Amino acid sequence: MKTSTLKKLIGTTVASLSLISVSGLPAVAGQLHNGWNYGIDSFADGSGGEAYNIKGIAIKETSDSIFVALTGGTPLAGVSHNNAVDKNIGWGDLFLNFTGKNFTTASNQKKLFGVRFAETNDSGVATTGLYGNVKGVSVTGDNYGHSSLKHYYDAGWNQANTQGTDIATKADAYNYFGEGKILNVIDSGATKLGDIQSLSAAALNSQGLNFGFFDASGTETFGFSLNKANLGLADGNYDYMASLFLECGNDGVALSVPEPGSIAGLALVGLTLIGGSRLSKRQS
């Protein structure tokens, strides 16, 4: 079997078998490649131009770490803007939702995890790192941004995959985030659980990252890793939704990450189908 055909078969298998809905969450539809799970965002939904456009998020897990990569047109340090209170518009914080509930519910119950990875942003926590007991809060008003998610969509940004391939429609976005304020940073009062390690594009590429496989490489690519033990999730078998918005709310992206066992199972099914195809060819 040709390599290109093999890749297509595995990709089709993963896409077909990973559409499993969870209460309050959209179906899992992340795209797997070389050990990374990708959520590819619309390339034409960055309200305000390319400097506020996210192209994708990718997550990879090892036995002890979670690696997160982001790509788009927004630098890690943000973009200078005179209409922002601090004269800078950048990345919000990353939220991890393990509850199986929608974002609004998990936030109200302070059951989110959050990662502040951008030192220059308007987060409610003092330093970069991983946080628990997290509630989201909106800083779009301080960053010349959209007053609500509905305002963003009503302004003409209702593109396919506006929040990435895992929250692909406006209805999906409203179901998960709600129509109200865009909660894009960690509110004060969260508990710091550990530090993160910032990673360059080169460091991420050495781990097998390849946004180019999906034609989704932005001018800015960076990321970080965190220690899984700091999450305090005992058995390690979990799935979750990762999501973030820019400080202005001009773009966002989300990725539904299946538990490691599910990824391995999908890969095994793909290999089984490949093996069956080869056997069928030999018998024909």
GROMACS .gro file of C-alpha atoms in nm:
model
  284
    1MET     CA    1   0.000   0.000   0.000
    2LYS     CA    2   0.132   0.345  -0.089
    3THR     CA    3   0.227   0.575   0.199
    4SER     CA    4  -0.028   0.837   0.093
    5THR     CA    5  -0.305   0.578   0.088
    6LEU     CA    6  -0.200   0.448   0.430
    7LYS     CA    7  -0.213   0.800   0.576
    8LYS     CA    8  -0.557   0.860   0.428
    9LEU     CA    9  -0.687   0.531   0.566
   10ILE     CA   10  -0.559   0.601   0.916
   11GLY     CA   11  -0.694   0.956   0.902
   12THR     CA   12  -1.035   0.835   0.784
   13THR     CA   13  -1.044   0.569   1.052
   14VAL     CA   14  -0.959   0.815   1.328
   15ALA     CA   15  -1.208   1.073   1.203
   16SER     CA   16  -1.484   0.813   1.175
   17LEU     CA   17  -1.427   0.641   1.509
   18SER     CA   18  -1.354   0.947   1.722
   19LEU     CA   19  -1.693   1.113   1.678
   20ILE     CA   20  -1.810   1.018   2.027
   21SER     CA   21  -2.015   1.282   2.206
   22VAL     CA   22  -1.982   1.354   2.577
   23SER     CA   23  -2.247   1.523   2.789
   24GLY     CA   24  -2.221   1.899   2.740
   25LEU     CA   25  -1.934   1.866   2.494
   26PRO     CA   26  -1.921   1.846   2.114
   27ALA     CA   27  -1.807   1.527   1.945
   28VAL     CA   28  -1.437   1.446   1.957
   29ALA     CA   29  -1.299   1.531   1.615
   30GLY     CA   30  -0.936   1.620   1.671
   31GLN     CA   31  -0.702   1.513   1.394
   32LEU     CA   32  -0.416   1.281   1.490
   33HIS     CA   33  -0.075   1.299   1.326
   34ASN     CA   34   0.260   1.173   1.449
   35GLY     CA   35   0.152   1.152   1.813
   36TRP     CA   36  -0.007   1.498   1.822
   37ASN     CA   37  -0.379   1.575   1.837
   38TYR     CA   38  -0.461   1.882   1.623
   39GLY     CA   39  -0.745   2.131   1.620
   40ILE     CA   40  -0.730   2.340   1.302
   41ASP     CA   41  -0.898   2.678   1.314
   42SER     CA   42  -1.055   2.872   1.029
   43PHE     CA   43  -0.792   3.080   0.850
   44ALA     CA   44  -1.039   3.365   0.784
   45ASP     CA   45  -1.193   3.442   1.123
   46GLY     CA   46  -0.937   3.669   1.287
   47SER     CA   47  -1.142   3.981   1.353
   48GLY     CA   48  -0.895   4.267   1.314
   49GLY     CA   49  -0.658   4.100   1.069
   50GLU     CA   50  -0.381   3.843   1.064
   51ALA     CA   51  -0.222   3.973   1.385
   52TYR     CA   52  -0.532   3.843   1.566
   53ASN     CA   53  -0.575   3.516   1.378
   54ILE     CA   54  -0.526   3.172   1.536
   55LYS     CA   55  -0.461   2.888   1.292
   56GLY     CA   56  -0.437   2.590   1.521
   57ILE     CA   57  -0.366   2.416   1.848
   58ALA     CA   58  -0.199   2.080   1.901
   59ILE     CA   59  -0.153   1.866   2.211
   60LYS     CA   60   0.072   1.568   2.273
   61GLU     CA   61   0.085   1.354   2.586
   62THR     CA   62   0.368   1.139   2.719
   63SER     CA   63   0.373   0.931   3.036
   64ASP     CA   64   0.459   1.235   3.248
   65SER     CA   65   0.399   1.551   3.040
   66ILE     CA   66   0.144   1.737   2.831
   67PHE     CA   67   0.284   1.941   2.541
   68VAL     CA   68   0.076   2.226   2.396
   69ALA     CA   69   0.154   2.406   2.069
   70LEU     CA   70  -0.015   2.712   1.919
   71THR     CA   71   0.021   2.873   1.579
   72GLY     CA   72  -0.118   3.186   1.417
   73GLY     CA   73  -0.036   3.551   1.362
   74THR     CA   74  -0.027   3.672   1.723
   75PRO     CA   75   0.316   3.683   1.890
   76LEU     CA   76   0.352   3.534   2.238
   77ALA     CA   77   0.424   3.886   2.372
   78GLY     CA   78   0.113   4.027   2.203
   79VAL     CA   79   0.054   4.317   1.965
   80SER     CA   80   0.085   4.687   2.048
   81HIS     CA   81  -0.253   4.862   2.037
   82ASN     CA   82  -0.329   5.214   2.162
   83ASN     CA   83  -0.691   5.131   2.240
   84ALA     CA   84  -0.602   4.857   2.489
   85VAL     CA   85  -0.579   4.965   2.853
   86ASP     CA   86  -0.221   4.838   2.879
   87LYS     CA   87  -0.147   4.923   2.513
   88ASN     CA   88  -0.106   4.552   2.432
   89ILE     CA   89  -0.340   4.283   2.300
   90GLY     CA   90  -0.223   3.925   2.326
   91TRP     CA   91  -0.316   3.570   2.415
   92GLY     CA   92  -0.562   3.482   2.686
   93ASP     CA   93  -0.508   3.182   2.912
   94LEU     CA   94  -0.557   2.818   2.815
   95PHE     CA   95  -0.841   2.635   2.990
   96LEU     CA   96  -0.859   2.258   3.043
   97ASN     CA   97  -1.204   2.116   3.116
   98PHE     CA   98  -1.208   1.758   3.250
   99THR     CA   99  -1.564   1.772   3.388
  100GLY     CA  100  -1.764   1.655   3.087
  101LYS     CA  101  -1.979   1.968   3.133
  102ASN     CA  102  -1.989   2.279   2.918
  103PHE     CA  103  -1.741   2.557   2.980
  104THR     CA  104  -1.985   2.794   3.148
  105THR     CA  105  -2.096   2.535   3.404
  106ALA     CA  106  -1.742   2.420   3.482
  107SER     CA  107  -1.627   2.781   3.517
  108ASN     CA  108  -1.911   2.877   3.750
  109GLN     CA  109  -1.825   2.576   3.967
  110LYS     CA  110  -1.452   2.663   3.961
  111LYS     CA  111  -1.373   2.319   3.828
  112LEU     CA  112  -1.153   2.423   3.537
  113PHE     CA  113  -0.777   2.399   3.516
  114GLY     CA  114  -0.601   2.695   3.357
  115VAL     CA  115  -0.258   2.774   3.219
  116ARG     CA  116  -0.117   3.123   3.206
  117PHE     CA  117   0.157   3.098   2.944
  118ALA     CA  118   0.183   3.460   2.821
  119GLU     CA  119   0.366   3.683   3.070
  120THR     CA  120   0.229   4.005   2.918
  121ASN     CA  121  -0.142   3.923   2.931
  122ASP     CA  122  -0.413   4.047   3.168
  123SER     CA  123  -0.461   3.724   3.361
  124GLY     CA  124  -0.604   3.739   3.712
  125VAL     CA  125  -0.315   3.527   3.843
  126ALA     CA  126   0.027   3.675   3.907
  127THR     CA  127   0.265   3.438   3.728
  128THR     CA  128   0.274   3.187   3.446
  129GLY     CA  129   0.197   2.828   3.539
  130LEU     CA  130  -0.074   2.566   3.585
  131TYR     CA  131  -0.370   2.654   3.809
  132GLY     CA  132  -0.661   2.465   3.964
  133ASN     CA  133  -0.998   2.575   4.108
  134VAL     CA  134  -1.025   2.803   3.808
  135LYS     CA  135  -1.305   3.034   3.707
  136GLY     CA  136  -1.284   3.228   3.383
  137VAL     CA  137  -1.324   3.603   3.354
  138SER     CA  138  -1.346   3.834   3.051
  139VAL     CA  139  -1.088   4.101   2.968
  140THR     CA  140  -1.217   4.181   2.619
  141GLY     CA  141  -1.341   4.520   2.741
  142ASP     CA  142  -0.987   4.619   2.837
  143ASN     CA  143  -0.856   4.502   2.501
  144TYR     CA  144  -1.078   4.682   2.250
  145GLY     CA  145  -1.260   4.356   2.190
  146HIS     CA  146  -1.600   4.197   2.146
  147SER     CA  147  -1.850   4.243   2.428
  148SER     CA  148  -1.979   3.888   2.391
  149LEU     CA  149  -1.941   3.576   2.179
  150LYS     CA  150  -2.271   3.664   2.012
  151HIS     CA  151  -2.128   4.006   1.922
  152TYR     CA  152  -1.831   3.832   1.756
  153TYR     CA  153  -2.054   3.609   1.544
  154ASP     CA  154  -2.302   3.886   1.465
  155ALA     CA  155  -2.012   4.101   1.341
  156GLY     CA  156  -1.972   3.865   1.046
  157TRP     CA  157  -1.723   3.608   1.174
  158ASN     CA  158  -1.948   3.305   1.154
  159GLN     CA  159  -1.706   3.088   0.955
  160ALA     CA  160  -1.684   2.709   0.954
  161ASN     CA  161  -1.439   2.597   1.225
  162THR     CA  162  -1.431   2.942   1.384
  163GLN     CA  163  -1.341   2.780   1.717
  164GLY     CA  164  -1.146   2.499   1.547
  165THR     CA  165  -1.249   2.165   1.406
  166ASP     CA  166  -1.387   2.041   1.740
  167ILE     CA  167  -1.629   2.331   1.788
  168ALA     CA  168  -1.701   2.376   1.421
  169THR     CA  169  -2.030   2.570   1.419
  170LYS     CA  170  -2.189   2.867   1.592
  171ALA     CA  171  -2.439   2.632   1.756
  172ASP     CA  172  -2.155   2.420   1.896
  173ALA     CA  173  -1.982   2.733   2.027
  174TYR     CA  174  -2.296   2.864   2.197
  175ASN     CA  175  -2.364   2.520   2.346
  176TYR     CA  176  -2.017   2.503   2.500
  177PHE     CA  177  -1.927   2.866   2.578
  178GLY     CA  178  -2.268   3.035   2.587
  179GLU     CA  179  -2.357   3.355   2.400
  180GLY     CA  180  -2.242   3.597   2.669
  181LYS     CA  181  -1.907   3.738   2.772
  182ILE     CA  182  -1.596   3.570   2.634
  183LEU     CA  183  -1.422   3.431   2.944
  184ASN     CA  184  -1.063   3.437   2.827
  185VAL     CA  185  -0.833   3.458   3.131
  186ILE     CA  186  -0.808   3.295   3.473
  187ASP     CA  187  -0.990   3.489   3.745
  188SER     CA  188  -0.813   3.577   4.069
  189GLY     CA  189  -0.834   3.324   4.351
  190ALA     CA  190  -0.715   3.020   4.154
  191THR     CA  191  -0.463   2.782   4.313
  192LYS     CA  192  -0.121   2.747   4.153
  193LEU     CA  193  -0.034   2.380   4.101
  194GLY     CA  194   0.300   2.405   3.924
  195ASP     CA  195   0.520   2.578   3.672
  196ILE     CA  196   0.528   2.528   3.297
  197GLN     CA  197   0.820   2.512   3.056
  198SER     CA  198   0.801   2.749   2.759
  199LEU     CA  199   0.896   2.587   2.428
  200SER     CA  200   1.008   2.735   2.097
  201ALA     CA  201   0.890   2.617   1.757
  202ALA     CA  202   1.219   2.431   1.712
  203ALA     CA  203   1.176   2.249   2.044
  204LEU     CA  204   0.821   2.152   1.953
  205ASN     CA  205   0.922   2.036   1.607
  206SER     CA  206   1.179   1.808   1.769
  207GLN     CA  207   0.884   1.644   1.947
  208GLY     CA  208   0.718   1.570   1.612
  209LEU     CA  209   0.496   1.878   1.580
  210ASN     CA  210   0.401   1.957   1.221
  211PHE     CA  211   0.125   2.212   1.160
  212GLY     CA  212   0.243   2.217   0.799
  213PHE     CA  213   0.090   1.872   0.749
  214PHE     CA  214  -0.248   2.050   0.765
  215ASP     CA  215  -0.126   2.363   0.579
  216ALA     CA  216  -0.184   2.548   0.906
  217SER     CA  217   0.153   2.698   0.994
  218GLY     CA  218   0.126   3.056   1.116
  219THR     CA  219   0.398   3.319   1.133
  220GLU     CA  220   0.412   3.259   1.509
  221THR     CA  221   0.445   2.911   1.660
  222PHE     CA  222   0.528   2.842   2.024
  223GLY     CA  223   0.407   2.638   2.317
  224PHE     CA  224   0.481   2.490   2.655
  225SER     CA  225   0.479   2.169   2.854
  226LEU     CA  226   0.339   2.088   3.197
  227ASN     CA  227   0.380   1.805   3.444
  228LYS     CA  228   0.077   1.573   3.434
  229ALA     CA  229   0.124   1.482   3.800
  230ASN     CA  230   0.037   1.841   3.894
  231LEU     CA  231  -0.315   1.787   3.763
  232GLY     CA  232  -0.378   1.537   4.043
  233LEU     CA  233  -0.581   1.305   3.820
  234ALA     CA  234  -0.503   0.963   3.962
  235ASP     CA  235  -0.544   0.705   3.686
  236GLY     CA  236  -0.435   0.913   3.387
  237ASN     CA  237  -0.732   0.787   3.182
  238TYR     CA  238  -0.927   1.100   3.100
  239ASP     CA  239  -1.046   1.310   2.812
  240TYR     CA  240  -1.085   1.685   2.819
  241MET     CA  241  -1.154   1.999   2.623
  242ALA     CA  242  -0.875   2.254   2.582
  243SER     CA  243  -0.973   2.604   2.474
  244LEU     CA  244  -0.850   2.961   2.461
  245PHE     CA  245  -0.929   3.303   2.315
  246LEU     CA  246  -0.718   3.607   2.243
  247GLU     CA  247  -0.753   3.885   2.501
  248CYS     CA  248  -0.975   4.082   2.264
  249GLY     CA  249  -1.189   3.781   2.176
  250ASN     CA  250  -1.111   3.834   1.807
  251ASP     CA  251  -1.036   3.464   1.765
  252GLY     CA  252  -1.036   3.144   1.966
  253VAL     CA  253  -0.968   2.774   1.926
  254ALA     CA  254  -1.064   2.455   2.106
  255LEU     CA  255  -0.947   2.095   2.097
  256SER     CA  256  -1.115   1.787   2.239
  257VAL     CA  257  -0.844   1.550   2.360
  258PRO     CA  258  -0.935   1.181   2.399
  259GLU     CA  259  -0.787   0.972   2.678
  260PRO     CA  260  -0.455   0.807   2.584
  261GLY     CA  261  -0.617   0.463   2.568
  262SER     CA  262  -0.865   0.587   2.308
  263ILE     CA  263  -0.585   0.718   2.087
  264ALA     CA  264  -0.401   0.387   2.108
  265GLY     CA  265  -0.722   0.202   2.029
  266LEU     CA  266  -0.789   0.413   1.722
  267ALA     CA  267  -0.437   0.355   1.597
  268LEU     CA  268  -0.481  -0.020   1.650
  269VAL     CA  269  -0.807  -0.020   1.455
  270GLY     CA  270  -0.635   0.169   1.174
  271LEU     CA  271  -0.352  -0.084   1.162
  272THR     CA  272  -0.604  -0.369   1.172
  273LEU     CA  273  -0.788  -0.226   0.872
  274ILE     CA  274  -0.459  -0.181   0.689
  275GLY     CA  275  -0.366  -0.541   0.762
  276GLY     CA  276  -0.705  -0.658   0.644
  277SER     CA  277  -0.666  -0.464   0.322
  278ARG     CA  278  -0.330  -0.626   0.255
  279LEU     CA  279  -0.470  -0.974   0.329
  280SER     CA  280  -0.762  -0.910   0.097
  281LYS     CA  281  -0.523  -0.811  -0.183
  282ARG     CA  282  -0.319  -1.129  -0.136
  283GLN     CA  283  -0.632  -1.345  -0.147
  284SER     CA  284  -0.774  -1.176  -0.455
   0.00000   0.00000   0.00000
